[in-house]
């Protein structure tokens, strides 16, 4: 069944040149979730603006700096010594499989309407691969994030962190692997006044493999987490704390995963061993289960059920049995 499906999908893809996944109606290839359906309007990035190709750190920095709509096509390795700040109204899109960001990651601060797509971002030191702070309408799509999990939780920071009242974000079709702390939403229990009522994030069709914690971990917001594939997500995958709400459906867990979903207000030792001796430090979060998940052998630990029981938008749910195949075929770079 699985082999035949892979064959069928690759055949359709070579015949049509289009994504077989979207084509066959198995999943959405376009923006979907909170970055599409929200009170401000669909995320369009640089649509309607000029298109420029950049191959150097200097050209990248100047092309992303202002708030004018622009599509920036990225070629080759860009090794940043400090974090480039991405302005509003930008699509930053890697060309083929060539675009590789390393050194310092991307900073989205006080901005609106940004698409980041088809970039490999790896071995970022001293900060996150991408930080979204006080920003709205962001679509992080079809990227690859990786480092080295063997160096422990504090060698590298987050892969995609979404903080300071950011809102209306979709994180789709990314390949996150070999990294400890993946995606943190709300980075401090003291920021309730800034964060509460914001931090609406959709995570779908992401492939997490050999990761430690935070797939994602949320505070004070709402996250819809559907059709993701978790392979060897070692310690704790989805974590909801400090009155956060998650709606979790149609996900598949494989391999070695201790806890698929938890609402304990605890910072577990594997998450932040140096800052926590680990008691029940924060308020618990809430979790709701929608369409069936396949937890594999992982634990599920829900202390309170909330009221985020249905996504406030239409979306394409991939049948549970097809999730591993569809996610492996579609997630990561070089697929769009
Ligand atoms: C984004 O672009 C639109 C259309 O040009 C413009 O109206 C808006 O002000 C821009 N956003 C920012 C933050 O400058
Ligand atoms: C990036 O540049 C730094 C020096 O600024 C260097 O140490 C590092 O090896 C470079 N990384 C890559 C992947 O080229
Ligand atoms: C958040 O971003 C908005 C829009 O750019 C800005 O007006 C506001 O001052 C920012 N707030 C903070 C706390 O930086
Ligand atoms: C639930 O999580 C708490 C806190 O991490 C832990 O003490 C408890 O053993 C867990 N229960 C189950 C059934 O996994």
mmCIF file of C-alpha atoms and ligand atoms in Angstrom:
data_model
loop_
_atom_site.group_PDB
_atom_site.id
_atom_site.type_symbol
_atom_site.label_atom_id
_atom_site.label_comp_id
_atom_site.label_asym_id
_atom_site.label_seq_id
_atom_site.Cartn_x
_atom_site.Cartn_y
_atom_site.Cartn_z
ATOM 1 C CA UNK A 1 0.000 0.000 0.000
ATOM 2 C CA UNK A 2 2.629 2.488 1.062
ATOM 3 C CA UNK A 3 5.067 1.597 -1.745
ATOM 4 C CA UNK A 4 2.325 1.789 -4.367
ATOM 5 C CA UNK A 5 1.271 5.182 -3.121
ATOM 6 C CA UNK A 6 4.836 6.500 -3.324
ATOM 7 C CA UNK A 7 5.064 5.186 -6.904
ATOM 8 C CA UNK A 8 1.728 6.699 -7.840
ATOM 9 C CA UNK A 9 2.599 10.069 -6.335
ATOM 10 C CA UNK A 10 6.025 10.229 -7.995
ATOM 11 C CA UNK A 11 4.492 9.301 -11.354
ATOM 12 C CA UNK A 12 1.843 11.995 -11.096
ATOM 13 C CA UNK A 13 4.490 14.464 -10.050
ATOM 14 C CA UNK A 14 6.774 13.716 -13.033
ATOM 15 C CA UNK A 15 3.856 13.801 -15.478
ATOM 16 C CA UNK A 16 2.318 17.057 -14.286
ATOM 17 C CA UNK A 17 5.322 18.847 -12.830
ATOM 18 C CA UNK A 18 2.967 19.917 -10.045
ATOM 19 C CA UNK A 19 2.735 18.751 -6.483
ATOM 20 C CA UNK A 20 0.878 15.444 -6.497
ATOM 21 C CA UNK A 21 -0.130 15.999 -2.894
ATOM 22 C CA UNK A 22 -2.099 19.156 -3.596
ATOM 23 C CA UNK A 23 -3.144 17.766 -6.986
ATOM 24 C CA UNK A 24 -4.666 14.605 -5.523
ATOM 25 C CA UNK A 25 -6.407 16.579 -2.820
ATOM 26 C CA UNK A 26 -4.441 14.855 -0.042
ATOM 27 C CA UNK A 27 -3.235 18.066 1.574
ATOM 28 C CA UNK A 28 -3.063 21.786 0.998
ATOM 29 C CA UNK A 29 -0.012 23.122 -0.785
ATOM 30 C CA UNK A 30 -1.168 26.727 -0.402
ATOM 31 C CA UNK A 31 -1.267 28.819 2.740
ATOM 32 C CA UNK A 32 -3.744 27.302 5.177
ATOM 33 C CA UNK A 33 -4.652 27.937 8.807
ATOM 34 C CA UNK A 34 -4.135 31.087 10.862
ATOM 35 C CA UNK A 35 -1.778 32.757 8.338
ATOM 36 C CA UNK A 36 -4.610 32.533 5.805
ATOM 37 C CA UNK A 37 -7.813 32.951 7.793
ATOM 38 C CA UNK A 38 -7.512 35.743 10.337
ATOM 39 C CA UNK A 39 -8.995 39.204 10.986
ATOM 40 C CA UNK A 40 -6.201 41.098 9.152
ATOM 41 C CA UNK A 41 -6.162 39.190 5.855
ATOM 42 C CA UNK A 42 -4.336 36.383 4.097
ATOM 43 C CA UNK A 43 -0.541 36.375 4.248
ATOM 44 C CA UNK A 44 0.769 37.345 0.812
ATOM 45 C CA UNK A 45 4.410 38.260 1.564
ATOM 46 C CA UNK A 46 6.011 40.121 -1.338
ATOM 47 C CA UNK A 47 3.235 39.359 -3.855
ATOM 48 C CA UNK A 48 2.736 42.166 -6.359
ATOM 49 C CA UNK A 49 6.193 43.608 -5.733
ATOM 50 C CA UNK A 50 9.486 43.296 -7.599
ATOM 51 C CA UNK A 51 11.479 40.048 -7.675
ATOM 52 C CA UNK A 52 15.193 40.121 -6.982
ATOM 53 C CA UNK A 53 17.780 37.346 -6.763
ATOM 54 C CA UNK A 54 20.466 37.632 -4.092
ATOM 55 C CA UNK A 55 23.637 35.596 -3.633
ATOM 56 C CA UNK A 56 25.538 37.574 -0.987
ATOM 57 C CA UNK A 57 25.002 38.547 2.632
ATOM 58 C CA UNK A 58 25.098 42.283 1.744
ATOM 59 C CA UNK A 59 22.532 41.973 -1.062
ATOM 60 C CA UNK A 60 20.261 39.873 1.147
ATOM 61 C CA UNK A 61 20.371 42.416 3.969
ATOM 62 C CA UNK A 62 19.495 45.350 1.755
ATOM 63 C CA UNK A 63 16.744 43.483 -0.140
ATOM 64 C CA UNK A 64 14.867 42.477 3.034
ATOM 65 C CA UNK A 65 15.324 45.694 5.028
ATOM 66 C CA UNK A 66 12.392 47.980 4.086
ATOM 67 C CA UNK A 67 8.605 47.385 4.228
ATOM 68 C CA UNK A 68 8.005 47.531 0.455
ATOM 69 C CA UNK A 69 6.468 44.353 -1.043
ATOM 70 C CA UNK A 70 9.300 42.283 -2.587
ATOM 71 C CA UNK A 71 10.148 38.663 -3.389
ATOM 72 C CA UNK A 72 13.757 37.811 -2.618
ATOM 73 C CA UNK A 73 15.069 34.662 -4.323
ATOM 74 C CA UNK A 74 18.062 33.308 -2.423
ATOM 75 C CA UNK A 75 20.903 31.346 -4.064
ATOM 76 C CA UNK A 76 23.814 29.648 -2.327
ATOM 77 C CA UNK A 77 25.297 29.792 1.172
ATOM 78 C CA UNK A 78 24.793 32.885 3.298
ATOM 79 C CA UNK A 79 26.848 32.827 6.484
ATOM 80 C CA UNK A 80 25.620 35.711 8.660
ATOM 81 C CA UNK A 81 27.731 37.131 11.469
ATOM 82 C CA UNK A 82 24.701 38.975 12.904
ATOM 83 C CA UNK A 83 20.973 38.456 12.529
ATOM 84 C CA UNK A 84 19.351 40.019 9.459
ATOM 85 C CA UNK A 85 16.055 41.735 10.270
ATOM 86 C CA UNK A 86 13.328 40.967 7.740
ATOM 87 C CA UNK A 87 10.997 43.897 6.925
ATOM 88 C CA UNK A 88 7.236 43.671 6.304
ATOM 89 C CA UNK A 89 5.734 42.484 3.006
ATOM 90 C CA UNK A 90 8.490 40.057 2.037
ATOM 91 C CA UNK A 91 8.698 36.607 0.475
ATOM 92 C CA UNK A 92 12.126 35.096 1.067
ATOM 93 C CA UNK A 93 12.377 31.997 -1.119
ATOM 94 C CA UNK A 94 15.315 29.656 -1.705
ATOM 95 C CA UNK A 95 16.134 28.620 -5.281
ATOM 96 C CA UNK A 96 16.111 24.845 -5.842
ATOM 97 C CA UNK A 97 18.068 23.178 -3.051
ATOM 98 C CA UNK A 98 20.818 25.790 -2.982
ATOM 99 C CA UNK A 99 19.827 28.306 -0.304
ATOM 100 C CA UNK A 100 21.557 27.679 3.007
ATOM 101 C CA UNK A 101 21.512 30.108 5.932
ATOM 102 C CA UNK A 102 24.063 29.587 8.683
ATOM 103 C CA UNK A 103 25.904 31.566 11.384
ATOM 104 C CA UNK A 104 23.057 33.803 12.603
ATOM 105 C CA UNK A 105 19.338 33.260 12.098
ATOM 106 C CA UNK A 106 16.529 35.510 10.880
ATOM 107 C CA UNK A 107 14.826 38.160 13.036
ATOM 108 C CA UNK A 108 11.184 39.077 12.396
ATOM 109 C CA UNK A 109 10.524 41.968 14.787
ATOM 110 C CA UNK A 110 7.513 44.345 14.763
ATOM 111 C CA UNK A 111 6.648 43.290 11.219
ATOM 112 C CA UNK A 112 3.684 41.994 9.238
ATOM 113 C CA UNK A 113 3.064 39.764 6.204
ATOM 114 C CA UNK A 114 6.129 37.592 5.596
ATOM 115 C CA UNK A 115 6.667 34.275 3.832
ATOM 116 C CA UNK A 116 9.875 32.283 4.474
ATOM 117 C CA UNK A 117 10.157 29.304 2.154
ATOM 118 C CA UNK A 118 12.526 26.648 0.837
ATOM 119 C CA UNK A 119 15.555 27.654 2.949
ATOM 120 C CA UNK A 120 17.880 25.349 4.796
ATOM 121 C CA UNK A 121 18.794 26.943 8.148
ATOM 122 C CA UNK A 122 21.348 25.105 10.246
ATOM 123 C CA UNK A 123 23.954 25.375 13.004
ATOM 124 C CA UNK A 124 22.767 28.805 14.146
ATOM 125 C CA UNK A 125 24.678 29.844 17.269
ATOM 126 C CA UNK A 126 23.620 32.152 20.102
ATOM 127 C CA UNK A 127 19.957 32.555 19.117
ATOM 128 C CA UNK A 128 17.065 30.954 17.221
ATOM 129 C CA UNK A 129 17.032 29.929 13.568
ATOM 130 C CA UNK A 130 13.962 32.163 13.167
ATOM 131 C CA UNK A 131 12.469 34.387 15.883
ATOM 132 C CA UNK A 132 9.040 35.934 15.318
ATOM 133 C CA UNK A 133 8.565 38.772 17.863
ATOM 134 C CA UNK A 134 5.568 41.115 18.061
ATOM 135 C CA UNK A 135 4.778 40.256 14.440
ATOM 136 C CA UNK A 136 1.678 39.230 12.508
ATOM 137 C CA UNK A 137 0.867 37.105 9.451
ATOM 138 C CA UNK A 138 3.898 34.911 8.951
ATOM 139 C CA UNK A 139 4.051 31.719 6.882
ATOM 140 C CA UNK A 140 7.073 29.478 7.477
ATOM 141 C CA UNK A 141 6.800 26.884 4.715
ATOM 142 C CA UNK A 142 8.929 24.080 3.258
ATOM 143 C CA UNK A 143 12.180 24.823 5.074
ATOM 144 C CA UNK A 144 14.749 22.536 6.661
ATOM 145 C CA UNK A 145 16.137 23.201 10.150
ATOM 146 C CA UNK A 146 18.957 21.112 11.626
ATOM 147 C CA UNK A 147 21.928 21.090 13.978
ATOM 148 C CA UNK A 148 23.394 18.483 16.339
ATOM 149 C CA UNK A 149 21.299 17.085 19.191
ATOM 150 C CA UNK A 150 24.258 15.313 20.794
ATOM 151 C CA UNK A 151 25.560 18.651 22.120
ATOM 152 C CA UNK A 152 22.653 18.933 24.599
ATOM 153 C CA UNK A 153 19.736 21.353 25.076
ATOM 154 C CA UNK A 154 21.749 24.534 25.527
ATOM 155 C CA UNK A 155 24.239 24.380 22.651
ATOM 156 C CA UNK A 156 21.653 25.676 20.180
ATOM 157 C CA UNK A 157 18.484 27.706 20.789
ATOM 158 C CA UNK A 158 15.078 27.301 19.133
ATOM 159 C CA UNK A 159 14.330 26.492 15.496
ATOM 160 C CA UNK A 160 11.186 28.630 15.080
ATOM 161 C CA UNK A 161 10.277 30.650 18.191
ATOM 162 C CA UNK A 162 7.112 32.782 18.203
ATOM 163 C CA UNK A 163 6.944 35.331 21.011
ATOM 164 C CA UNK A 164 5.819 38.767 22.346
ATOM 165 C CA UNK A 165 2.198 38.730 21.244
ATOM 166 C CA UNK A 166 2.889 37.559 17.686
ATOM 167 C CA UNK A 167 -0.186 36.326 15.872
ATOM 168 C CA UNK A 168 -1.612 34.589 12.782
ATOM 169 C CA UNK A 169 1.251 32.285 11.910
ATOM 170 C CA UNK A 170 1.347 29.049 9.918
ATOM 171 C CA UNK A 171 4.291 26.644 10.096
ATOM 172 C CA UNK A 172 3.854 24.017 7.354
ATOM 173 C CA UNK A 173 5.811 21.317 5.516
ATOM 174 C CA UNK A 174 9.089 21.973 7.346
ATOM 175 C CA UNK A 175 11.671 19.291 8.081
ATOM 176 C CA UNK A 176 13.009 19.796 11.613
ATOM 177 C CA UNK A 177 15.719 17.342 12.588
ATOM 178 C CA UNK A 178 18.689 16.606 14.852
ATOM 179 C CA UNK A 179 18.038 19.475 17.245
ATOM 180 C CA UNK A 180 16.935 19.708 20.871
ATOM 181 C CA UNK A 181 14.529 22.656 21.267
ATOM 182 C CA UNK A 182 12.260 23.026 18.274
ATOM 183 C CA UNK A 183 9.486 25.615 18.498
ATOM 184 C CA UNK A 184 8.615 27.713 21.545
ATOM 185 C CA UNK A 185 5.503 29.885 21.651
ATOM 186 C CA UNK A 186 5.586 32.486 24.422
ATOM 187 C CA UNK A 187 9.002 32.471 26.031
ATOM 188 C CA UNK A 188 8.240 33.560 29.586
ATOM 189 C CA UNK A 189 5.391 32.907 32.041
ATOM 190 C CA UNK A 190 5.793 36.557 33.149
ATOM 191 C CA UNK A 191 4.560 37.850 29.741
ATOM 192 C CA UNK A 192 0.891 36.962 30.226
ATOM 193 C CA UNK A 193 -0.269 40.556 29.572
ATOM 194 C CA UNK A 194 1.629 40.748 26.273
ATOM 195 C CA UNK A 195 0.880 37.243 25.029
ATOM 196 C CA UNK A 196 -2.583 36.264 26.251
ATOM 197 C CA UNK A 197 -5.161 36.229 23.442
ATOM 198 C CA UNK A 198 -2.467 36.244 20.745
ATOM 199 C CA UNK A 199 -0.117 33.498 19.542
ATOM 200 C CA UNK A 200 -2.568 31.798 17.146
ATOM 201 C CA UNK A 201 -0.373 29.355 15.245
ATOM 202 C CA UNK A 202 -1.150 26.485 12.858
ATOM 203 C CA UNK A 203 1.371 23.630 12.527
ATOM 204 C CA UNK A 204 0.657 21.157 9.746
ATOM 205 C CA UNK A 205 2.502 18.540 7.696
ATOM 206 C CA UNK A 206 5.816 19.167 9.438
ATOM 207 C CA UNK A 207 8.299 16.325 9.766
ATOM 208 C CA UNK A 208 10.107 16.239 13.100
ATOM 209 C CA UNK A 209 12.911 13.657 13.433
ATOM 210 C CA UNK A 210 15.429 13.126 16.228
ATOM 211 C CA UNK A 211 14.400 16.173 18.249
ATOM 212 C CA UNK A 212 14.215 16.768 22.000
ATOM 213 C CA UNK A 213 11.395 19.068 23.123
ATOM 214 C CA UNK A 214 8.947 21.796 22.014
ATOM 215 C CA UNK A 215 7.174 20.391 18.991
ATOM 216 C CA UNK A 216 5.697 22.931 19.812
ATOM 217 C CA UNK A 217 5.568 24.170 23.441
ATOM 218 C CA UNK A 218 3.036 26.965 23.956
ATOM 219 C CA UNK A 219 2.052 29.544 26.575
ATOM 220 C CA UNK A 220 -1.020 31.816 26.578
ATOM 221 C CA UNK A 221 -2.057 31.196 22.942
ATOM 222 C CA UNK A 222 -3.930 28.818 20.651
ATOM 223 C CA UNK A 223 -2.185 26.299 18.418
ATOM 224 C CA UNK A 224 -3.800 23.949 15.928
ATOM 225 C CA UNK A 225 -1.438 21.027 15.408
ATOM 226 C CA UNK A 226 -2.513 18.601 12.662
ATOM 227 C CA UNK A 227 -1.065 16.009 10.291
ATOM 228 C CA UNK A 228 2.503 16.259 11.548
ATOM 229 C CA UNK A 229 4.895 13.304 11.601
ATOM 230 C CA UNK A 230 7.053 12.870 14.699
ATOM 231 C CA UNK A 231 9.864 10.307 14.481
ATOM 232 C CA UNK A 232 12.058 9.876 17.541
ATOM 233 C CA UNK A 233 10.873 13.058 19.202
ATOM 234 C CA UNK A 234 12.806 11.961 22.238
ATOM 235 C CA UNK A 235 11.447 13.680 25.353
ATOM 236 C CA UNK A 236 8.299 15.732 25.024
ATOM 237 C CA UNK A 237 6.648 16.725 21.756
ATOM 238 C CA UNK A 238 3.526 18.901 22.132
ATOM 239 C CA UNK A 239 3.457 20.856 25.386
ATOM 240 C CA UNK A 240 0.698 23.240 26.508
ATOM 241 C CA UNK A 241 1.196 25.264 29.702
ATOM 242 C CA UNK A 242 0.270 28.633 31.297
ATOM 243 C CA UNK A 243 -3.378 28.554 30.122
ATOM 244 C CA UNK A 244 -2.330 27.788 26.540
ATOM 245 C CA UNK A 245 -4.742 25.808 24.343
ATOM 246 C CA UNK A 246 -3.824 23.209 21.733
ATOM 247 C CA UNK A 247 -6.071 21.365 19.296
ATOM 248 C CA UNK A 248 -4.248 18.195 18.301
ATOM 249 C CA UNK A 249 -5.483 15.992 15.464
ATOM 250 C CA UNK A 250 -4.363 13.583 12.768
ATOM 251 C CA UNK A 251 -0.732 13.440 13.906
ATOM 252 C CA UNK A 252 1.491 10.348 13.767
ATOM 253 C CA UNK A 253 4.216 9.452 16.275
ATOM 254 C CA UNK A 254 6.839 6.843 15.443
ATOM 255 C CA UNK A 255 9.969 5.518 17.095
ATOM 256 C CA UNK A 256 11.266 6.626 20.450
ATOM 257 C CA UNK A 257 9.059 9.343 21.960
ATOM 258 C CA UNK A 258 8.507 9.550 25.701
ATOM 259 C CA UNK A 259 5.592 11.967 25.717
ATOM 260 C CA UNK A 260 3.526 12.995 22.692
ATOM 261 C CA UNK A 261 1.374 15.568 24.485
ATOM 262 C CA UNK A 262 1.405 17.117 27.949
ATOM 263 C CA UNK A 263 -0.471 19.933 29.663
ATOM 264 C CA UNK A 264 1.576 19.951 32.863
ATOM 265 C CA UNK A 265 2.875 23.399 33.786
ATOM 266 C CA UNK A 266 6.217 21.866 34.302
ATOM 267 C CA UNK A 267 9.488 22.782 32.667
ATOM 268 C CA UNK A 268 10.791 19.290 32.332
ATOM 269 C CA UNK A 269 14.458 18.581 33.071
ATOM 270 C CA UNK A 270 15.171 17.665 29.465
ATOM 271 C CA UNK A 271 13.901 21.026 28.305
ATOM 272 C CA UNK A 272 15.875 23.462 30.422
ATOM 273 C CA UNK A 273 18.111 21.534 32.808
ATOM 274 C CA UNK A 274 20.195 24.521 33.776
ATOM 275 C CA UNK A 275 17.369 26.826 34.781
ATOM 276 C CA UNK A 276 15.067 24.399 36.511
ATOM 277 C CA UNK A 277 15.171 21.856 39.274
ATOM 278 C CA UNK A 278 11.687 21.032 38.169
ATOM 279 C CA UNK A 279 8.645 21.344 40.197
ATOM 280 C CA UNK A 280 5.229 22.213 38.914
ATOM 281 C CA UNK A 281 6.257 25.782 38.192
ATOM 282 C CA UNK A 282 3.578 27.213 35.940
ATOM 283 C CA UNK A 283 -0.156 26.876 35.515
ATOM 284 C CA UNK A 284 -1.162 23.914 33.388
ATOM 285 C CA UNK A 285 -2.318 24.351 29.803
ATOM 286 C CA UNK A 286 -5.313 22.856 28.007
ATOM 287 C CA UNK A 287 -5.468 20.244 25.262
ATOM 288 C CA UNK A 288 -8.270 19.132 22.976
ATOM 289 C CA UNK A 289 -8.206 16.133 20.683
ATOM 290 C CA UNK A 290 -9.948 16.392 17.290
ATOM 291 C CA UNK A 291 -9.561 13.753 14.558
ATOM 292 C CA UNK A 292 -7.773 10.620 15.751
ATOM 293 C CA UNK A 293 -4.014 10.692 16.334
ATOM 294 C CA UNK A 294 -1.652 7.721 16.171
ATOM 295 C CA UNK A 295 0.445 8.127 19.326
ATOM 296 C CA UNK A 296 2.726 5.149 18.577
ATOM 297 C CA UNK A 297 4.176 4.129 21.933
ATOM 298 C CA UNK A 298 4.289 7.666 23.328
ATOM 299 C CA UNK A 299 2.566 8.846 26.513
ATOM 300 C CA UNK A 300 -0.273 11.387 26.563
ATOM 301 C CA UNK A 301 -0.791 13.391 29.720
ATOM 302 C CA UNK A 302 -3.774 15.766 29.630
ATOM 303 C CA UNK A 303 -4.715 17.419 32.929
ATOM 304 C CA UNK A 304 -7.390 19.760 31.566
ATOM 305 C CA UNK A 305 -9.528 19.865 28.461
ATOM 306 C CA UNK A 306 -10.195 23.331 27.045
ATOM 307 C CA UNK A 307 -12.672 24.934 24.654
ATOM 308 C CA UNK A 308 -10.530 25.072 21.492
ATOM 309 C CA UNK A 309 -12.311 22.072 20.029
ATOM 310 C CA UNK A 310 -12.624 23.057 16.376
ATOM 311 C CA UNK A 311 -10.430 25.045 13.970
ATOM 312 C CA UNK A 312 -12.118 28.365 13.086
ATOM 313 C CA UNK A 313 -11.302 27.817 9.382
ATOM 314 C CA UNK A 314 -11.569 25.221 6.637
ATOM 315 C CA UNK A 315 -8.559 22.996 6.136
ATOM 316 C CA UNK A 316 -7.600 19.812 4.314
ATOM 317 C CA UNK A 317 -7.062 16.920 6.711
ATOM 318 C CA UNK A 318 -4.887 14.112 5.305
ATOM 319 C CA UNK A 319 -6.197 10.630 6.213
ATOM 320 C CA UNK A 320 -4.225 9.342 9.201
ATOM 321 C CA UNK A 321 -2.879 6.259 7.384
ATOM 322 C CA UNK A 322 -1.357 8.416 4.636
ATOM 323 C CA UNK A 323 0.256 10.992 6.943
ATOM 324 C CA UNK A 324 3.762 9.405 7.121
ATOM 325 C CA UNK A 325 4.010 9.003 3.335
ATOM 326 C CA UNK A 326 2.533 12.377 2.459
ATOM 327 C CA UNK A 327 4.676 14.260 5.002
ATOM 328 C CA UNK A 328 7.905 12.516 3.970
ATOM 329 C CA UNK A 329 7.207 13.227 0.302
ATOM 330 C CA UNK A 330 6.191 16.836 0.817
ATOM 331 C CA UNK A 331 8.173 18.305 3.708
ATOM 332 C CA UNK A 332 11.525 20.083 3.471
ATOM 333 C CA UNK A 333 13.433 21.891 0.726
ATOM 334 C CA UNK A 334 13.480 21.173 -3.016
ATOM 335 C CA UNK A 335 9.829 20.122 -3.007
ATOM 336 C CA UNK A 336 8.173 23.260 -4.350
HETATM 337 C C1 LIG B 1 2.873 46.482 3.342
HETATM 338 O O1 LIG B 1 2.545 46.814 2.014
HETATM 339 C C2 LIG B 1 1.260 47.373 1.880
HETATM 340 C C3 LIG B 1 0.977 47.525 0.415
HETATM 341 O O2 LIG B 1 2.011 48.248 -0.224
HETATM 342 C C4 LIG B 1 1.221 48.695 2.643
HETATM 343 O O3 LIG B 1 -0.074 49.252 2.578
HETATM 344 C C5 LIG B 1 1.596 48.444 4.095
HETATM 345 O O4 LIG B 1 1.693 49.675 4.793
HETATM 346 C C6 LIG B 1 2.926 47.728 4.170
HETATM 347 N N1 LIG B 1 3.199 47.373 5.576
HETATM 348 C C7 LIG B 1 4.051 48.032 6.335
HETATM 349 C C8 LIG B 1 4.211 47.557 7.738
HETATM 350 O O5 LIG B 1 4.699 48.989 5.921
HETATM 351 C C1 LIG B 2 30.724 31.008 8.996
HETATM 352 O O1 LIG B 2 31.675 31.993 9.293
HETATM 353 C C2 LIG B 2 32.380 31.779 10.507
HETATM 354 C C3 LIG B 2 33.335 32.953 10.739
HETATM 355 O O2 LIG B 2 32.620 34.139 10.703
HETATM 356 C C4 LIG B 2 33.138 30.475 10.428
HETATM 357 O O3 LIG B 2 33.744 30.208 11.670
HETATM 358 C C5 LIG B 2 32.189 29.341 10.088
HETATM 359 O O4 LIG B 2 32.924 28.156 9.868
HETATM 360 C C6 LIG B 2 31.399 29.672 8.832
HETATM 361 N N1 LIG B 2 30.426 28.615 8.611
HETATM 362 C C7 LIG B 2 30.225 28.053 7.432
HETATM 363 C C8 LIG B 2 29.211 26.961 7.379
HETATM 364 O O5 LIG B 2 30.818 28.410 6.420
HETATM 365 C C1 LIG B 3 4.717 45.955 18.121
HETATM 366 O O1 LIG B 3 4.656 46.225 16.741
HETATM 367 C C2 LIG B 3 3.803 47.287 16.411
HETATM 368 C C3 LIG B 3 3.687 47.342 14.911
HETATM 369 O O2 LIG B 3 4.940 47.404 14.325
HETATM 370 C C4 LIG B 3 4.330 48.572 17.029
HETATM 371 O O3 LIG B 3 3.450 49.630 16.764
HETATM 372 C C5 LIG B 3 4.455 48.395 18.536
HETATM 373 O O4 LIG B 3 5.081 49.499 19.114
HETATM 374 C C6 LIG B 3 5.275 47.156 18.847
HETATM 375 N N1 LIG B 3 5.247 46.902 20.272
HETATM 376 C C7 LIG B 3 6.356 46.697 20.962
HETATM 377 C C8 LIG B 3 6.160 46.437 22.409
HETATM 378 O O5 LIG B 3 7.463 46.710 20.454
HETATM 379 C C1 LIG B 4 2.307 13.114 33.640
HETATM 380 O O1 LIG B 4 3.293 14.132 33.769
HETATM 381 C C2 LIG B 4 3.770 14.295 35.095
HETATM 382 C C3 LIG B 4 4.678 15.495 35.091
HETATM 383 O O2 LIG B 4 5.656 15.356 34.086
HETATM 384 C C4 LIG B 4 4.492 13.044 35.536
HETATM 385 O O3 LIG B 4 4.906 13.199 36.885
HETATM 386 C C5 LIG B 4 3.522 11.874 35.420
HETATM 387 O O4 LIG B 4 4.221 10.682 35.691
HETATM 388 C C6 LIG B 4 2.935 11.799 34.028
HETATM 389 N N1 LIG B 4 1.931 10.760 33.970
HETATM 390 C C7 LIG B 4 1.848 9.896 32.960
HETATM 391 C C8 LIG B 4 0.726 8.926 33.046
HETATM 392 O O5 LIG B 4 2.621 9.909 32.002
#
